[in-house]
């Protein structure tokens, strides 16, 4: 059965998790190209004064992205979230996702993200306000609860269902857990069994086999993958292949990895401009190449590269000579 949210039908059941500072438009485009069926923007704060910043403008840029365009909003004041939803729909959002999953104490200087899970009445007020404000589907992302002894995900899920929320993503940790310990899937399984709306399971999915295990165990409608995609953006294609065939594909060739990385870097330069793009590219280079044994040799040259040309030449030199003993910085 295809996975749908409202009128939108997704190519598969694999979503890239929203990650502030990571899932900008170039990274979302890379992951879509490599098999993610769904991507979500980095969260957009709901304080009106943030709207005119360059950061927000870039976060709202979906030019050339395959739809549906899902924009995540964050905040703690129902009216502000509703206004932010309207503003983003006017600027192209086709689905609005509300962030109640972020563990930061304050998101945008107000109680927001997973802090809201402590206050189900406020959750309901937010969901009703946003739902009433826009015609497009509204989805919600939560953790399993506020703390281990207050795992109220099922209560929140029922509120969400009542308010007309179109799908629910659950990260299998509580707010208190931050990113510590292992994600648990039992709560996600219970929520899926307790509501009729689509449920997306999230947390610690780092391989095709784990994806299948989580999907089977929770009976979730889709799964969402975050941190491992930073290192292995091709994981979506791998999971898809495994779901279809039961066989885990081999690691992609160096040639493919090089092409994907260079394409991604060029997209970063185009999106941010060369100066900022080169700097943002550094973290993606570190994530994608950092697992390679010989990366330490080339890392200083890559991190010091000041121009796009220098960064790209250094990457090419690295891939052309992956077994080098010593490395001369590309000139
Ligand atoms: C750097 C970073 C930024 C994140 N930003 C957001 C965010 O903006 N909105 C959100 O709902 N979750 C955010 N998350 C949480 C992820 O969406 C996801 O729920 C979490 O990383 C667990 O999935 P994973 O184990 O596959 O990484 C962020 C996580 C990381 C690591």
PDB file of N, CA and C in Angstrom, residues 171-248:
ATOM      1  N   UNK A 171       9.822   9.905  17.743  1.00  0.00           N
ATOM      2  CA  UNK A 171      11.213   9.535  18.030  1.00  0.00           C
ATOM      3  C   UNK A 171      11.185   8.738  19.334  1.00  0.00           C
ATOM      4  N   UNK A 172      11.760   7.537  19.307  1.00  0.00           N
ATOM      5  CA  UNK A 172      11.638   6.613  20.445  1.00  0.00           C
ATOM      6  C   UNK A 172      12.480   6.956  21.659  1.00  0.00           C
ATOM      7  N   UNK A 173      12.519   8.218  22.011  1.00  0.00           N
ATOM      8  CA  UNK A 173      13.159   8.653  23.253  1.00  0.00           C
ATOM      9  C   UNK A 173      12.260   9.682  23.918  1.00  0.00           C
ATOM     10  N   UNK A 174      12.461   9.876  25.219  1.00  0.00           N
ATOM     11  CA  UNK A 174      11.756  10.958  25.905  1.00  0.00           C
ATOM     12  C   UNK A 174      12.600  12.227  25.804  1.00  0.00           C
ATOM     13  N   UNK A 175      11.975  13.319  26.214  1.00  0.00           N
ATOM     14  CA  UNK A 175      12.724  14.580  26.208  1.00  0.00           C
ATOM     15  C   UNK A 175      13.932  14.498  27.136  1.00  0.00           C
ATOM     16  N   UNK A 176      13.696  13.849  28.300  1.00  0.00           N
ATOM     17  CA  UNK A 176      14.748  13.724  29.307  1.00  0.00           C
ATOM     18  C   UNK A 176      15.954  12.935  28.777  1.00  0.00           C
ATOM     19  N   UNK A 177      15.678  11.975  27.873  1.00  0.00           N
ATOM     20  CA  UNK A 177      16.765  11.143  27.338  1.00  0.00           C
ATOM     21  C   UNK A 177      17.739  11.944  26.476  1.00  0.00           C
ATOM     22  N   UNK A 178      17.294  13.083  26.006  1.00  0.00           N
ATOM     23  CA  UNK A 178      18.064  13.813  24.982  1.00  0.00           C
ATOM     24  C   UNK A 178      18.418  12.825  23.868  1.00  0.00           C
ATOM     25  N   UNK A 179      19.743  12.600  23.650  1.00  0.00           N
ATOM     26  CA  UNK A 179      20.099  11.581  22.650  1.00  0.00           C
ATOM     27  C   UNK A 179      20.804  10.397  23.318  1.00  0.00           C
ATOM     28  N   UNK A 180      20.658  10.298  24.657  1.00  0.00           N
ATOM     29  CA  UNK A 180      21.375   9.247  25.379  1.00  0.00           C
ATOM     30  C   UNK A 180      20.619   7.925  25.300  1.00  0.00           C
ATOM     31  N   UNK A 181      21.345   6.838  25.542  1.00  0.00           N
ATOM     32  CA  UNK A 181      20.720   5.518  25.563  1.00  0.00           C
ATOM     33  C   UNK A 181      20.204   5.125  24.190  1.00  0.00           C
ATOM     34  N   UNK A 182      19.485   4.005  24.178  1.00  0.00           N
ATOM     35  CA  UNK A 182      18.950   3.516  22.904  1.00  0.00           C
ATOM     36  C   UNK A 182      17.504   3.949  22.756  1.00  0.00           C
ATOM     37  N   UNK A 183      17.109   4.206  21.512  1.00  0.00           N
ATOM     38  CA  UNK A 183      15.692   4.472  21.248  1.00  0.00           C
ATOM     39  C   UNK A 183      14.906   3.200  21.544  1.00  0.00           C
ATOM     40  N   UNK A 184      13.676   3.360  22.039  1.00  0.00           N
ATOM     41  CA  UNK A 184      12.826   2.170  22.247  1.00  0.00           C
ATOM     42  C   UNK A 184      11.623   2.270  21.306  1.00  0.00           C
ATOM     43  N   UNK A 185      11.150   1.118  20.889  1.00  0.00           N
ATOM     44  CA  UNK A 185      10.110   1.094  19.863  1.00  0.00           C
ATOM     45  C   UNK A 185       8.776   0.587  20.391  1.00  0.00           C
ATOM     46  N   UNK A 186       8.782   0.148  21.663  1.00  0.00           N
ATOM     47  CA  UNK A 186       7.545  -0.381  22.258  1.00  0.00           C
ATOM     48  C   UNK A 186       6.471   0.719  22.324  1.00  0.00           C
ATOM     49  N   UNK A 187       6.871   1.912  22.747  1.00  0.00           N
ATOM     50  CA  UNK A 187       5.885   3.004  22.823  1.00  0.00           C
ATOM     51  C   UNK A 187       5.337   3.325  21.432  1.00  0.00           C
ATOM     52  N   UNK A 188       6.213   3.307  20.443  1.00  0.00           N
ATOM     53  CA  UNK A 188       5.757   3.598  19.070  1.00  0.00           C
ATOM     54  C   UNK A 188       4.757   2.518  18.639  1.00  0.00           C
ATOM     55  N   UNK A 189       5.058   1.274  18.987  1.00  0.00           N
ATOM     56  CA  UNK A 189       4.157   0.153  18.644  1.00  0.00           C
ATOM     57  C   UNK A 189       2.785   0.362  19.290  1.00  0.00           C
ATOM     58  N   UNK A 190       2.795   0.795  20.548  1.00  0.00           N
ATOM     59  CA  UNK A 190       1.524   0.992  21.263  1.00  0.00           C
ATOM     60  C   UNK A 190       0.735   2.155  20.653  1.00  0.00           C
ATOM     61  N   UNK A 191       1.445   3.211  20.292  1.00  0.00           N
ATOM     62  CA  UNK A 191       0.747   4.352  19.683  1.00  0.00           C
ATOM     63  C   UNK A 191       0.145   3.937  18.345  1.00  0.00           C
ATOM     64  N   UNK A 192       0.920   3.240  17.547  1.00  0.00           N
ATOM     65  CA  UNK A 192       0.422   2.813  16.226  1.00  0.00           C
ATOM     66  C   UNK A 192      -0.853   1.961  16.398  1.00  0.00           C
ATOM     67  N   UNK A 193      -0.830   1.108  17.415  1.00  0.00           N
ATOM     68  CA  UNK A 193      -2.006   0.246  17.634  1.00  0.00           C
ATOM     69  C   UNK A 193      -3.192   1.044  18.186  1.00  0.00           C
ATOM     70  N   UNK A 194      -2.906   2.229  18.744  1.00  0.00           N
ATOM     71  CA  UNK A 194      -3.955   2.973  19.452  1.00  0.00           C
ATOM     72  C   UNK A 194      -4.600   4.098  18.667  1.00  0.00           C
ATOM     73  N   UNK A 195      -4.049   4.420  17.503  1.00  0.00           N
ATOM     74  CA  UNK A 195      -4.654   5.494  16.683  1.00  0.00           C
ATOM     75  C   UNK A 195      -4.769   5.023  15.231  1.00  0.00           C
ATOM     76  N   UNK A 196      -5.621   5.726  14.483  1.00  0.00           N
ATOM     77  CA  UNK A 196      -5.820   5.314  13.083  1.00  0.00           C
ATOM     78  C   UNK A 196      -4.985   6.147  12.108  1.00  0.00           C
ATOM     79  N   UNK A 197      -4.430   7.275  12.578  1.00  0.00           N
ATOM     80  CA  UNK A 197      -3.657   8.120  11.655  1.00  0.00           C
ATOM     81  C   UNK A 197      -2.297   7.471  11.377  1.00  0.00           C
ATOM     82  N   UNK A 198      -1.682   7.782  10.215  1.00  0.00           N
ATOM     83  CA  UNK A 198      -0.369   7.207   9.905  1.00  0.00           C
ATOM     84  C   UNK A 198       0.670   7.572  10.964  1.00  0.00           C
ATOM     85  N   UNK A 199       1.509   6.587  11.309  1.00  0.00           N
ATOM     86  CA  UNK A 199       2.579   6.796  12.292  1.00  0.00           C
ATOM     87  C   UNK A 199       3.912   6.527  11.615  1.00  0.00           C
ATOM     88  N   UNK A 200       4.852   7.429  11.849  1.00  0.00           N
ATOM     89  CA  UNK A 200       6.206   7.299  11.298  1.00  0.00           C
ATOM     90  C   UNK A 200       7.155   7.053  12.470  1.00  0.00           C
ATOM     91  N   UNK A 201       7.902   5.955  12.400  1.00  0.00           N
ATOM     92  CA  UNK A 201       8.788   5.574  13.511  1.00  0.00           C
ATOM     93  C   UNK A 201      10.182   6.142  13.281  1.00  0.00           C
ATOM     94  N   UNK A 202      10.779   6.648  14.351  1.00  0.00           N
ATOM     95  CA  UNK A 202      12.084   7.315  14.234  1.00  0.00           C
ATOM     96  C   UNK A 202      12.950   7.020  15.455  1.00  0.00           C
ATOM     97  N   UNK A 203      14.258   6.972  15.208  1.00  0.00           N
ATOM     98  CA  UNK A 203      15.222   6.849  16.296  1.00  0.00           C
ATOM     99  C   UNK A 203      16.174   5.690  16.109  1.00  0.00           C
ATOM    100  N   UNK A 204      17.467   6.027  15.904  1.00  0.00           N
ATOM    101  CA  UNK A 204      18.542   5.030  15.861  1.00  0.00           C
ATOM    102  C   UNK A 204      18.440   4.039  14.709  1.00  0.00           C
ATOM    103  N   UNK A 205      17.732   4.371  13.670  1.00  0.00           N
ATOM    104  CA  UNK A 205      17.704   3.465  12.508  1.00  0.00           C
ATOM    105  C   UNK A 205      18.963   3.756  11.702  1.00  0.00           C
ATOM    106  N   UNK A 206      19.864   2.769  11.676  1.00  0.00           N
ATOM    107  CA  UNK A 206      21.169   3.034  11.060  1.00  0.00           C
ATOM    108  C   UNK A 206      21.568   1.981  10.035  1.00  0.00           C
ATOM    109  N   UNK A 207      20.642   1.103   9.663  1.00  0.00           N
ATOM    110  CA  UNK A 207      20.942   0.109   8.636  1.00  0.00           C
ATOM    111  C   UNK A 207      19.630  -0.366   8.041  1.00  0.00           C
ATOM    112  N   UNK A 208      19.751  -1.055   6.910  1.00  0.00           N
ATOM    113  CA  UNK A 208      18.543  -1.563   6.251  1.00  0.00           C
ATOM    114  C   UNK A 208      17.855  -2.593   7.145  1.00  0.00           C
ATOM    115  N   UNK A 209      18.659  -3.441   7.800  1.00  0.00           N
ATOM    116  CA  UNK A 209      18.063  -4.484   8.658  1.00  0.00           C
ATOM    117  C   UNK A 209      17.333  -3.868   9.837  1.00  0.00           C
ATOM    118  N   UNK A 210      17.937  -2.836  10.420  1.00  0.00           N
ATOM    119  CA  UNK A 210      17.294  -2.164  11.563  1.00  0.00           C
ATOM    120  C   UNK A 210      15.992  -1.508  11.094  1.00  0.00           C
ATOM    121  N   UNK A 211      16.022  -0.934   9.898  1.00  0.00           N
ATOM    122  CA  UNK A 211      14.819  -0.296   9.362  1.00  0.00           C
ATOM    123  C   UNK A 211      13.690  -1.326   9.268  1.00  0.00           C
ATOM    124  N   UNK A 212      14.026  -2.501   8.785  1.00  0.00           N
ATOM    125  CA  UNK A 212      13.003  -3.551   8.631  1.00  0.00           C
ATOM    126  C   UNK A 212      12.501  -4.011  10.000  1.00  0.00           C
ATOM    127  N   UNK A 213      13.449  -4.140  10.930  1.00  0.00           N
ATOM    128  CA  UNK A 213      13.062  -4.571  12.279  1.00  0.00           C
ATOM    129  C   UNK A 213      12.078  -3.566  12.887  1.00  0.00           C
ATOM    130  N   UNK A 214      12.412  -2.281  12.779  1.00  0.00           N
ATOM    131  CA  UNK A 214      11.560  -1.242  13.378  1.00  0.00           C
ATOM    132  C   UNK A 214      10.195  -1.209  12.686  1.00  0.00           C
ATOM    133  N   UNK A 215      10.207  -1.314  11.391  1.00  0.00           N
ATOM    134  CA  UNK A 215       8.949  -1.311  10.626  1.00  0.00           C
ATOM    135  C   UNK A 215       8.085  -2.503  11.039  1.00  0.00           C
ATOM    136  N   UNK A 216       8.690  -3.686  11.106  1.00  0.00           N
ATOM    137  CA  UNK A 216       7.921  -4.891  11.457  1.00  0.00           C
ATOM    138  C   UNK A 216       7.431  -4.816  12.897  1.00  0.00           C
ATOM    139  N   UNK A 217       8.305  -4.398  13.802  1.00  0.00           N
ATOM    140  CA  UNK A 217       7.956  -4.417  15.223  1.00  0.00           C
ATOM    141  C   UNK A 217       6.865  -3.407  15.555  1.00  0.00           C
ATOM    142  N   UNK A 218       6.987  -2.215  14.981  1.00  0.00           N
ATOM    143  CA  UNK A 218       6.035  -1.151  15.351  1.00  0.00           C
ATOM    144  C   UNK A 218       4.784  -1.169  14.469  1.00  0.00           C
ATOM    145  N   UNK A 219       4.886  -1.829  13.298  1.00  0.00           N
ATOM    146  CA  UNK A 219       3.816  -1.774  12.275  1.00  0.00           C
ATOM    147  C   UNK A 219       3.607  -0.333  11.786  1.00  0.00           C
ATOM    148  N   UNK A 220       4.643   0.492  11.935  1.00  0.00           N
ATOM    149  CA  UNK A 220       4.538   1.893  11.494  1.00  0.00           C
ATOM    150  C   UNK A 220       4.299   1.960   9.990  1.00  0.00           C
ATOM    151  N   UNK A 221       3.724   3.077   9.574  1.00  0.00           N
ATOM    152  CA  UNK A 221       3.432   3.262   8.155  1.00  0.00           C
ATOM    153  C   UNK A 221       4.676   3.677   7.377  1.00  0.00           C
ATOM    154  N   UNK A 222       5.620   4.273   8.079  1.00  0.00           N
ATOM    155  CA  UNK A 222       6.867   4.710   7.431  1.00  0.00           C
ATOM    156  C   UNK A 222       7.930   4.835   8.512  1.00  0.00           C
ATOM    157  N   UNK A 223       9.179   4.948   8.081  1.00  0.00           N
ATOM    158  CA  UNK A 223      10.250   5.189   9.049  1.00  0.00           C
ATOM    159  C   UNK A 223      10.998   6.456   8.662  1.00  0.00           C
ATOM    160  N   UNK A 224      11.602   7.067   9.673  1.00  0.00           N
ATOM    161  CA  UNK A 224      12.333   8.314   9.460  1.00  0.00           C
ATOM    162  C   UNK A 224      13.771   8.126   9.935  1.00  0.00           C
ATOM    163  N   UNK A 225      14.710   8.580   9.112  1.00  0.00           N
ATOM    164  CA  UNK A 225      16.135   8.370   9.384  1.00  0.00           C
ATOM    165  C   UNK A 225      16.823   9.722   9.482  1.00  0.00           C
ATOM    166  N   UNK A 226      17.610   9.902  10.543  1.00  0.00           N
ATOM    167  CA  UNK A 226      18.273  11.188  10.743  1.00  0.00           C
ATOM    168  C   UNK A 226      19.778  11.099  10.657  1.00  0.00           C
ATOM    169  N   UNK A 227      20.427  10.920  11.814  1.00  0.00           N
ATOM    170  CA  UNK A 227      21.869  11.147  11.892  1.00  0.00           C
ATOM    171  C   UNK A 227      22.698  10.286  10.950  1.00  0.00           C
ATOM    172  N   UNK A 228      22.279   9.027  10.733  1.00  0.00           N
ATOM    173  CA  UNK A 228      23.140   8.172   9.895  1.00  0.00           C
ATOM    174  C   UNK A 228      23.181   8.680   8.445  1.00  0.00           C
ATOM    175  N   UNK A 229      22.122   9.411   8.056  1.00  0.00           N
ATOM    176  CA  UNK A 229      22.095   9.933   6.677  1.00  0.00           C
ATOM    177  C   UNK A 229      23.167  11.003   6.467  1.00  0.00           C
ATOM    178  N   UNK A 230      23.621  11.622   7.553  1.00  0.00           N
ATOM    179  CA  UNK A 230      24.698  12.603   7.415  1.00  0.00           C
ATOM    180  C   UNK A 230      25.959  11.906   6.872  1.00  0.00           C
ATOM    181  N   UNK A 231      26.216  10.696   7.379  1.00  0.00           N
ATOM    182  CA  UNK A 231      27.400   9.951   6.935  1.00  0.00           C
ATOM    183  C   UNK A 231      27.124   9.159   5.669  1.00  0.00           C
ATOM    184  N   UNK A 232      25.887   8.626   5.579  1.00  0.00           N
ATOM    185  CA  UNK A 232      25.567   7.694   4.499  1.00  0.00           C
ATOM    186  C   UNK A 232      24.239   8.100   3.855  1.00  0.00           C
ATOM    187  N   UNK A 233      24.275   9.204   3.093  1.00  0.00           N
ATOM    188  CA  UNK A 233      23.004   9.655   2.508  1.00  0.00           C
ATOM    189  C   UNK A 233      22.380   8.617   1.566  1.00  0.00           C
ATOM    190  N   UNK A 234      23.189   7.663   1.125  1.00  0.00           N
ATOM    191  CA  UNK A 234      22.681   6.619   0.224  1.00  0.00           C
ATOM    192  C   UNK A 234      21.909   5.548   1.006  1.00  0.00           C
ATOM    193  N   UNK A 235      21.803   5.688   2.327  1.00  0.00           N
ATOM    194  CA  UNK A 235      21.135   4.645   3.116  1.00  0.00           C
ATOM    195  C   UNK A 235      19.675   4.449   2.678  1.00  0.00           C
ATOM    196  N   UNK A 236      19.058   5.511   2.178  1.00  0.00           N
ATOM    197  CA  UNK A 236      17.648   5.374   1.782  1.00  0.00           C
ATOM    198  C   UNK A 236      17.504   4.364   0.643  1.00  0.00           C
ATOM    199  N   UNK A 237      18.371   4.493  -0.355  1.00  0.00           N
ATOM    200  CA  UNK A 237      18.341   3.550  -1.485  1.00  0.00           C
ATOM    201  C   UNK A 237      18.632   2.140  -1.003  1.00  0.00           C
ATOM    202  N   UNK A 238      19.535   2.025  -0.033  1.00  0.00           N
ATOM    203  CA  UNK A 238      19.870   0.695   0.493  1.00  0.00           C
ATOM    204  C   UNK A 238      18.672   0.070   1.203  1.00  0.00           C
ATOM    205  N   UNK A 239      17.999   0.889   2.014  1.00  0.00           N
ATOM    206  CA  UNK A 239      16.840   0.356   2.744  1.00  0.00           C
ATOM    207  C   UNK A 239      15.754  -0.065   1.748  1.00  0.00           C
ATOM    208  N   UNK A 240      15.534   0.789   0.786  1.00  0.00           N
ATOM    209  CA  UNK A 240      14.503   0.493  -0.226  1.00  0.00           C
ATOM    210  C   UNK A 240      14.821  -0.824  -0.930  1.00  0.00           C
ATOM    211  N   UNK A 241      16.082  -0.993  -1.312  1.00  0.00           N
ATOM    212  CA  UNK A 241      16.499  -2.217  -2.006  1.00  0.00           C
ATOM    213  C   UNK A 241      16.282  -3.430  -1.095  1.00  0.00           C
ATOM    214  N   UNK A 242      16.637  -3.271   0.158  1.00  0.00           N
ATOM    215  CA  UNK A 242      16.488  -4.386   1.108  1.00  0.00           C
ATOM    216  C   UNK A 242      15.010  -4.736   1.313  1.00  0.00           C
ATOM    217  N   UNK A 243      14.175  -3.714   1.414  1.00  0.00           N
ATOM    218  CA  UNK A 243      12.739  -3.965   1.567  1.00  0.00           C
ATOM    219  C   UNK A 243      12.200  -4.741   0.361  1.00  0.00           C
ATOM    220  N   UNK A 244      12.716  -4.368  -0.831  1.00  0.00           N
ATOM    221  CA  UNK A 244      12.203  -4.997  -2.060  1.00  0.00           C
ATOM    222  C   UNK A 244      12.729  -6.405  -2.257  1.00  0.00           C
ATOM    223  N   UNK A 245      14.014  -6.614  -1.911  1.00  0.00           N
ATOM    224  CA  UNK A 245      14.658  -7.869  -2.325  1.00  0.00           C
ATOM    225  C   UNK A 245      15.091  -8.753  -1.153  1.00  0.00           C
ATOM    226  N   UNK A 246      15.169  -8.186   0.044  1.00  0.00           N
ATOM    227  CA  UNK A 246      15.694  -8.953   1.181  1.00  0.00           C
ATOM    228  C   UNK A 246      17.213  -9.044   1.159  1.00  0.00           C
ATOM    229  N   UNK A 247      17.849  -8.359   0.225  1.00  0.00           N
ATOM    230  CA  UNK A 247      19.321  -8.406   0.129  1.00  0.00           C
ATOM    231  C   UNK A 247      19.873  -7.009   0.403  1.00  0.00           C
ATOM    232  N   UNK A 248      20.900  -6.957   1.278  1.00  0.00           N
ATOM    233  CA  UNK A 248      21.538  -5.659   1.541  1.00  0.00           C
ATOM    234  C   UNK A 248      22.538  -5.360   0.443  1.00  0.00           C
TER     235      UNK A 248
END
